[in-house]
Amino acid sequence: MPTSNGLEVIAERDGLRVVFDPARGYYRLDPLPAQADIDALYRAEFYQHDKPDYLAQMERQKAWWFSLYGDWLSLIRPDTAHGERPVLLDVGAGYGYLMECADALGWKAIGVEPSPAAVTRASRFGMVHPCGWREHWDISHDRIDNADAISALWFLEHEREPGQFLEWAYSCLAPRGALLLIVPNELTAVQREASVIAAGGNWWTHPHHVNYFTQSTLANLLGRHGFRAVDWLGTYDMQAHILDGDDYTADPELGARLHLTVEELEMQSTREKRLRAYHRRGWDGACRDLICVARKE
């Protein structure tokens, strides 16, 4: 059915409506939340109230995350002369686990993170600007304009204006700098089929996810803002379990057990094998999350 704005509703759950916005070229919530509400959420509520167990969970999964971070960072590390440390700017740095891994691998890590609850830990592994990227953009004396790479993992789906973020990222990167993005891969054939039979139908819609991307809509958005997608990887598609009768949307403990199996298998694998599997899923689009490496043109 159409929305009040004349846009077709693609998915609906608990009062949330996802539509395709032809002017923006991707799917989004309708209506869009106010920017002030988004800023307040990530400054004062996200880790404190919405994800109170996040830090403990990251500690339990740290070895697995560091193996994946190392895989992904290996794809964007530039050639540097005279032993210089390449600069990684991590946007939405959270508690700084990616910064910690990057620092251990020889990067100079810089973070941008608005949550005071997260900044203290992240600051142990590099300079962290305790603000959102918009605020950072406004601090002209403290601008970063020569980063070798920018990472924004599970970030664009939370942004009201992702195109503006890409403009900022473009301004912060050195020529030919790399942008590492991860976003949920939405509206795949598996997801559409699973949404029909899952107890939590359209479970993938979320009040904090403002935007919903496919591979083509993300590539087009990047192209409109001066980037070229040069590599695609993809995470294991947990949604396939729903089609096999393991409906984790109705049983969080089942979901945790299924995810632990994936973690163990990936930890037992070599980097070469992991990257081969990630690349196969990413280029096929058969994955839960899209990992995109883009270059500043």
CSV table of C-alpha atoms in Angstrom, one decimal:
chain,number,residue,atom,x,y,z
A,1,MET,CA,0.0,0.0,0.0
A,2,PRO,CA,1.2,3.6,-0.6
A,3,THR,CA,2.4,5.8,2.2
A,4,SER,CA,1.1,9.3,2.7
A,5,ASN,CA,4.1,10.4,0.5
A,6,GLY,CA,2.9,8.2,-2.3
A,7,LEU,CA,5.8,5.7,-1.9
A,8,GLU,CA,5.1,1.9,-1.8
A,9,VAL,CA,5.7,0.2,1.5
A,10,ILE,CA,8.2,-2.6,1.0
A,11,ALA,CA,8.1,-4.0,4.6
A,12,GLU,CA,6.2,-3.1,7.8
A,13,ARG,CA,6.5,-4.1,11.4
A,14,ASP,CA,5.5,-2.6,14.7
A,15,GLY,CA,4.7,0.7,13.2
A,16,LEU,CA,7.9,0.8,11.1
A,17,ARG,CA,7.5,1.3,7.4
A,18,VAL,CA,10.3,0.7,4.8
A,19,VAL,CA,9.9,2.3,1.4
A,20,PHE,CA,12.0,2.7,-1.7
A,21,ASP,CA,12.9,6.4,-2.1
A,22,PRO,CA,13.6,7.0,-5.8
A,23,ALA,CA,15.0,10.5,-5.1
A,24,ARG,CA,17.7,8.9,-2.8
A,25,GLY,CA,18.1,5.7,-4.7
A,26,TYR,CA,17.8,3.3,-1.7
A,27,TYR,CA,15.3,2.0,0.8
A,28,ARG,CA,14.6,3.9,4.0
A,29,LEU,CA,12.2,4.3,6.9
A,30,ASP,CA,9.2,6.5,6.3
A,31,PRO,CA,8.9,8.9,8.0
A,32,LEU,CA,12.6,9.6,8.6
A,33,PRO,CA,13.5,10.3,12.3
A,34,ALA,CA,14.6,13.8,13.2
A,35,GLN,CA,18.4,14.3,13.2
A,36,ALA,CA,18.2,15.6,16.8
A,37,ASP,CA,16.7,12.4,17.9
A,38,ILE,CA,19.3,10.3,16.2
A,39,ASP,CA,22.1,12.4,17.7
A,40,ALA,CA,20.6,12.1,21.2
A,41,LEU,CA,20.3,8.3,20.8
A,42,TYR,CA,24.0,7.7,20.0
A,43,ARG,CA,25.2,10.2,22.5
A,44,ALA,CA,23.3,9.1,25.6
A,45,GLU,CA,21.3,6.0,25.0
A,46,PHE,CA,22.7,3.5,22.5
A,47,TYR,CA,25.4,1.8,24.7
A,48,GLN,CA,23.9,2.7,28.0
A,49,HIS,CA,20.4,1.4,27.4
A,50,ASP,CA,20.0,-0.3,24.1
A,51,LYS,CA,23.2,-2.3,24.2
A,52,PRO,CA,24.2,-2.6,27.9
A,53,ASP,CA,25.8,-6.0,27.4
A,54,TYR,CA,27.7,-5.0,24.3
A,55,LEU,CA,31.1,-4.6,26.0
A,56,ALA,CA,30.9,-8.0,27.7
A,57,GLN,CA,29.9,-9.6,24.5
A,58,MET,CA,32.8,-8.1,22.5
A,59,GLU,CA,35.2,-9.3,25.2
A,60,ARG,CA,33.9,-12.9,24.8
A,61,GLN,CA,34.1,-12.7,21.0
A,62,LYS,CA,37.4,-10.7,20.9
A,63,ALA,CA,39.6,-13.4,19.3
A,64,TRP,CA,37.0,-14.0,16.6
A,65,TRP,CA,36.5,-10.3,15.9
A,66,PHE,CA,40.2,-9.6,15.7
A,67,SER,CA,40.7,-12.4,13.1
A,68,LEU,CA,38.0,-10.7,11.0
A,69,TYR,CA,39.3,-7.2,11.5
A,70,GLY,CA,42.7,-8.4,10.5
A,71,ASP,CA,41.2,-9.9,7.3
A,72,TRP,CA,39.4,-6.7,6.4
A,73,LEU,CA,42.2,-4.4,7.2
A,74,SER,CA,44.6,-6.4,5.0
A,75,LEU,CA,42.4,-5.4,2.0
A,76,ILE,CA,42.8,-1.6,2.6
A,77,ARG,CA,46.3,-1.3,3.9
A,78,PRO,CA,48.3,1.1,1.6
A,79,ASP,CA,51.9,0.7,0.6
A,80,THR,CA,53.9,3.1,2.8
A,81,ALA,CA,57.5,4.2,2.6
A,82,HIS,CA,60.1,4.4,5.3
A,83,GLY,CA,58.1,2.4,7.8
A,84,GLU,CA,55.4,5.0,8.2
A,85,ARG,CA,52.2,4.0,9.9
A,86,PRO,CA,49.1,4.3,7.7
A,87,VAL,CA,46.3,6.3,9.2
A,88,LEU,CA,42.9,4.7,9.8
A,89,LEU,CA,40.0,6.9,10.8
A,90,ASP,CA,37.3,4.7,12.4
A,91,VAL,CA,33.9,6.4,12.4
A,92,GLY,CA,31.4,5.2,15.0
A,93,ALA,CA,34.4,3.7,16.8
A,94,GLY,CA,32.4,2.4,19.8
A,95,TYR,CA,34.6,0.9,22.4
A,96,GLY,CA,37.5,0.9,20.1
A,97,TYR,CA,38.0,-2.8,19.3
A,98,LEU,CA,38.7,-2.1,15.6
A,99,MET,CA,41.1,0.7,16.7
A,100,GLU,CA,42.8,-1.8,19.1
A,101,CYS,CA,43.3,-4.3,16.3
A,102,ALA,CA,44.5,-1.7,13.8
A,103,ASP,CA,47.0,-0.3,16.4
A,104,ALA,CA,48.4,-3.8,17.0
A,105,LEU,CA,48.8,-4.3,13.2
A,106,GLY,CA,50.8,-1.1,12.8
A,107,TRP,CA,48.1,1.5,11.9
A,108,LYS,CA,47.8,4.9,13.4
A,109,ALA,CA,44.2,4.7,14.7
A,110,ILE,CA,42.0,7.7,15.0
A,111,GLY,CA,38.3,7.5,16.1
A,112,VAL,CA,35.2,9.5,16.0
A,113,GLU,CA,32.6,8.4,18.6
A,114,PRO,CA,29.8,10.5,20.2
A,115,SER,CA,29.1,8.1,23.2
A,116,PRO,CA,31.0,9.1,26.4
A,117,ALA,CA,30.3,5.6,27.6
A,118,ALA,CA,32.5,4.2,24.8
A,119,VAL,CA,35.1,6.9,24.3
A,120,THR,CA,37.1,6.1,27.5
A,121,ARG,CA,38.1,2.6,26.4
A,122,ALA,CA,38.6,3.6,22.7
A,123,SER,CA,41.0,6.3,23.7
A,124,ARG,CA,43.5,3.7,24.9
A,125,PHE,CA,44.2,2.8,21.3
A,126,GLY,CA,44.5,6.1,19.6
A,127,MET,CA,43.1,9.7,19.5
A,128,VAL,CA,39.3,9.7,19.7
A,129,HIS,CA,37.2,12.7,18.8
A,130,PRO,CA,34.3,12.6,21.4
A,131,CYS,CA,31.7,13.7,18.9
A,132,GLY,CA,29.7,12.7,15.8
A,133,TRP,CA,31.2,13.2,12.4
A,134,ARG,CA,29.0,16.2,11.8
A,135,GLU,CA,30.4,18.0,14.8
A,136,HIS,CA,33.9,17.0,13.7
A,137,TRP,CA,33.3,18.5,10.3
A,138,ASP,CA,32.4,21.8,12.0
A,139,ILE,CA,35.7,21.9,14.0
A,140,SER,CA,37.8,23.5,11.2
A,141,HIS,CA,41.1,23.6,13.2
A,142,ASP,CA,40.9,19.8,13.9
A,143,ARG,CA,40.0,18.5,10.4
A,144,ILE,CA,41.5,15.3,9.1
A,145,ASP,CA,42.2,15.5,5.4
A,146,ASN,CA,44.8,12.8,4.7
A,147,ALA,CA,43.6,9.5,6.2
A,148,ASP,CA,44.8,6.5,4.3
A,149,ALA,CA,41.6,4.7,5.1
A,150,ILE,CA,38.2,5.3,6.7
A,151,SER,CA,36.2,2.5,8.3
A,152,ALA,CA,32.5,2.8,9.0
A,153,LEU,CA,31.2,-0.7,10.1
A,154,TRP,CA,27.4,-1.1,10.4
A,155,PHE,CA,27.2,2.7,10.3
A,156,LEU,CA,25.4,3.9,7.1
A,157,GLU,CA,22.2,2.2,8.0
A,158,HIS,CA,21.9,4.4,11.1
A,159,GLU,CA,22.6,7.7,9.2
A,160,ARG,CA,19.7,10.0,8.3
A,161,GLU,CA,21.7,11.5,5.4
A,162,PRO,CA,24.3,8.9,4.3
A,163,GLY,CA,25.2,11.0,1.2
A,164,GLN,CA,26.4,13.8,3.5
A,165,PHE,CA,28.6,11.4,5.4
A,166,LEU,CA,30.2,10.2,2.2
A,167,GLU,CA,31.0,13.8,1.2
A,168,TRP,CA,32.7,14.2,4.6
A,169,ALA,CA,34.6,10.9,4.2
A,170,TYR,CA,35.7,12.0,0.7
A,171,SER,CA,37.1,15.2,2.2
A,172,CYS,CA,39.0,13.4,5.0
A,173,LEU,CA,40.7,10.8,2.7
A,174,ALA,CA,44.0,11.1,1.0
A,175,PRO,CA,44.0,10.7,-2.8
A,176,ARG,CA,43.0,7.1,-3.7
A,177,GLY,CA,42.2,6.5,-0.1
A,178,ALA,CA,40.1,3.5,0.9
A,179,LEU,CA,36.6,3.4,2.5
A,180,LEU,CA,35.7,0.2,4.3
A,181,LEU,CA,31.9,-0.1,4.8
A,182,ILE,CA,29.7,-2.8,6.3
A,183,VAL,CA,25.9,-2.6,6.0
A,184,PRO,CA,23.2,-5.2,6.3
A,185,ASN,CA,22.4,-6.8,3.0
A,186,GLU,CA,18.6,-6.4,2.7
A,187,LEU,CA,15.7,-7.7,0.6
A,188,THR,CA,17.6,-10.7,-0.8
A,189,ALA,CA,15.7,-13.7,-2.0
A,190,VAL,CA,16.5,-15.6,1.1
A,191,GLN,CA,15.4,-12.7,3.4
A,192,ARG,CA,12.1,-12.3,1.5
A,193,GLU,CA,11.3,-16.0,1.8
A,194,ALA,CA,12.3,-16.2,5.4
A,195,SER,CA,10.2,-13.1,6.3
A,196,VAL,CA,7.1,-15.0,5.2
A,197,ILE,CA,7.6,-18.0,7.5
A,198,ALA,CA,9.6,-16.5,10.5
A,199,ALA,CA,7.8,-15.9,13.7
A,200,GLY,CA,9.3,-12.5,13.8
A,201,GLY,CA,8.2,-11.5,10.3
A,202,ASN,CA,10.2,-8.7,8.9
A,203,TRP,CA,12.5,-9.0,11.9
A,204,TRP,CA,15.2,-7.2,10.0
A,205,THR,CA,13.4,-3.9,10.2
A,206,HIS,CA,14.7,-1.9,13.2
A,207,PRO,CA,13.9,1.5,14.6
A,208,HIS,CA,17.6,2.4,14.7
A,209,HIS,CA,18.1,1.3,11.0
A,210,VAL,CA,17.1,4.4,9.0
A,211,ASN,CA,18.3,3.0,5.7
A,212,TYR,CA,18.2,-0.4,4.0
A,213,PHE,CA,20.7,-1.2,1.3
A,214,THR,CA,21.2,-3.7,-1.5
A,215,GLN,CA,24.5,-4.2,-3.3
A,216,SER,CA,23.3,-2.1,-6.3
A,217,THR,CA,21.8,0.7,-4.2
A,218,LEU,CA,25.0,1.0,-2.1
A,219,ALA,CA,27.2,1.0,-5.2
A,220,ASN,CA,25.1,3.7,-6.8
A,221,LEU,CA,25.2,5.8,-3.7
A,222,LEU,CA,29.0,5.6,-3.5
A,223,GLY,CA,29.3,6.5,-7.2
A,224,ARG,CA,27.2,9.6,-6.7
A,225,HIS,CA,29.6,10.9,-4.1
A,226,GLY,CA,33.0,10.3,-5.7
A,227,PHE,CA,33.7,6.7,-4.7
A,228,ARG,CA,34.1,3.5,-6.7
A,229,ALA,CA,33.3,0.1,-5.2
A,230,VAL,CA,36.3,-2.1,-6.0
A,231,ASP,CA,35.7,-5.1,-3.8
A,232,TRP,CA,32.8,-7.0,-2.2
A,233,LEU,CA,32.7,-9.5,0.6
A,234,GLY,CA,29.9,-11.0,2.6
A,235,THR,CA,29.2,-12.5,6.0
A,236,TYR,CA,27.6,-15.8,6.5
A,237,ASP,CA,23.8,-15.6,5.8
A,238,MET,CA,22.2,-16.6,9.1
A,239,GLN,CA,18.8,-16.1,7.6
A,240,ALA,CA,19.2,-19.4,5.7
A,241,HIS,CA,18.7,-21.2,9.0
A,242,ILE,CA,15.1,-20.0,9.1
A,243,LEU,CA,14.4,-21.7,5.8
A,244,ASP,CA,15.9,-24.9,7.3
A,245,GLY,CA,13.5,-24.8,10.3
A,246,ASP,CA,15.8,-23.1,12.8
A,247,ASP,CA,13.7,-19.9,13.4
A,248,TYR,CA,16.1,-17.9,15.7
A,249,THR,CA,13.7,-14.9,15.4
A,250,ALA,CA,11.5,-16.7,18.0
A,251,ASP,CA,14.4,-18.0,20.1
A,252,PRO,CA,17.4,-15.7,20.9
A,253,GLU,CA,19.3,-18.6,22.6
A,254,LEU,CA,19.0,-20.6,19.4
A,255,GLY,CA,20.4,-17.7,17.4
A,256,ALA,CA,23.3,-17.4,19.8
A,257,ARG,CA,24.1,-21.1,19.4
A,258,LEU,CA,23.9,-20.9,15.6
A,259,HIS,CA,26.2,-17.9,15.6
A,260,LEU,CA,28.7,-19.6,17.9
A,261,THR,CA,29.0,-22.4,15.3
A,262,VAL,CA,29.9,-19.9,12.6
A,263,GLU,CA,32.5,-18.2,14.9
A,264,GLU,CA,34.1,-21.5,15.6
A,265,LEU,CA,34.3,-22.6,12.0
A,266,GLU,CA,35.8,-19.2,11.0
A,267,MET,CA,38.3,-19.3,13.8
A,268,GLN,CA,39.5,-22.8,12.6
A,269,SER,CA,40.0,-21.5,9.1
A,270,THR,CA,43.0,-19.7,7.6
A,271,ARG,CA,42.8,-16.1,6.5
A,272,GLU,CA,43.1,-17.2,2.9
A,273,LYS,CA,40.1,-19.5,3.2
A,274,ARG,CA,38.0,-17.0,5.1
A,275,LEU,CA,38.6,-14.3,2.5
A,276,ARG,CA,37.8,-16.7,-0.3
A,277,ALA,CA,34.5,-17.5,1.3
A,278,TYR,CA,33.8,-13.9,2.1
A,279,HIS,CA,34.6,-12.8,-1.4
A,280,ARG,CA,32.4,-15.5,-2.9
A,281,ARG,CA,29.4,-14.5,-0.8
A,282,GLY,CA,30.0,-10.8,-1.4
A,283,TRP,CA,30.2,-10.9,-5.2
A,284,ASP,CA,27.2,-13.2,-5.3
A,285,GLY,CA,25.3,-11.0,-2.9
A,286,ALA,CA,24.3,-14.2,-1.0
A,287,CYS,CA,25.2,-12.9,2.5
A,288,ARG,CA,23.7,-11.2,5.6
A,289,ASP,CA,26.1,-8.3,5.6
A,290,LEU,CA,27.8,-6.6,2.7
A,291,ILE,CA,31.5,-5.6,3.2
A,292,CYS,CA,32.4,-3.0,0.6
A,293,VAL,CA,35.9,-1.6,-0.2
A,294,ALA,CA,35.5,1.6,-2.1
A,295,ARG,CA,38.2,4.0,-3.4
A,296,LYS,CA,38.2,7.8,-3.6
A,297,GLU,CA,38.2,8.6,-7.3
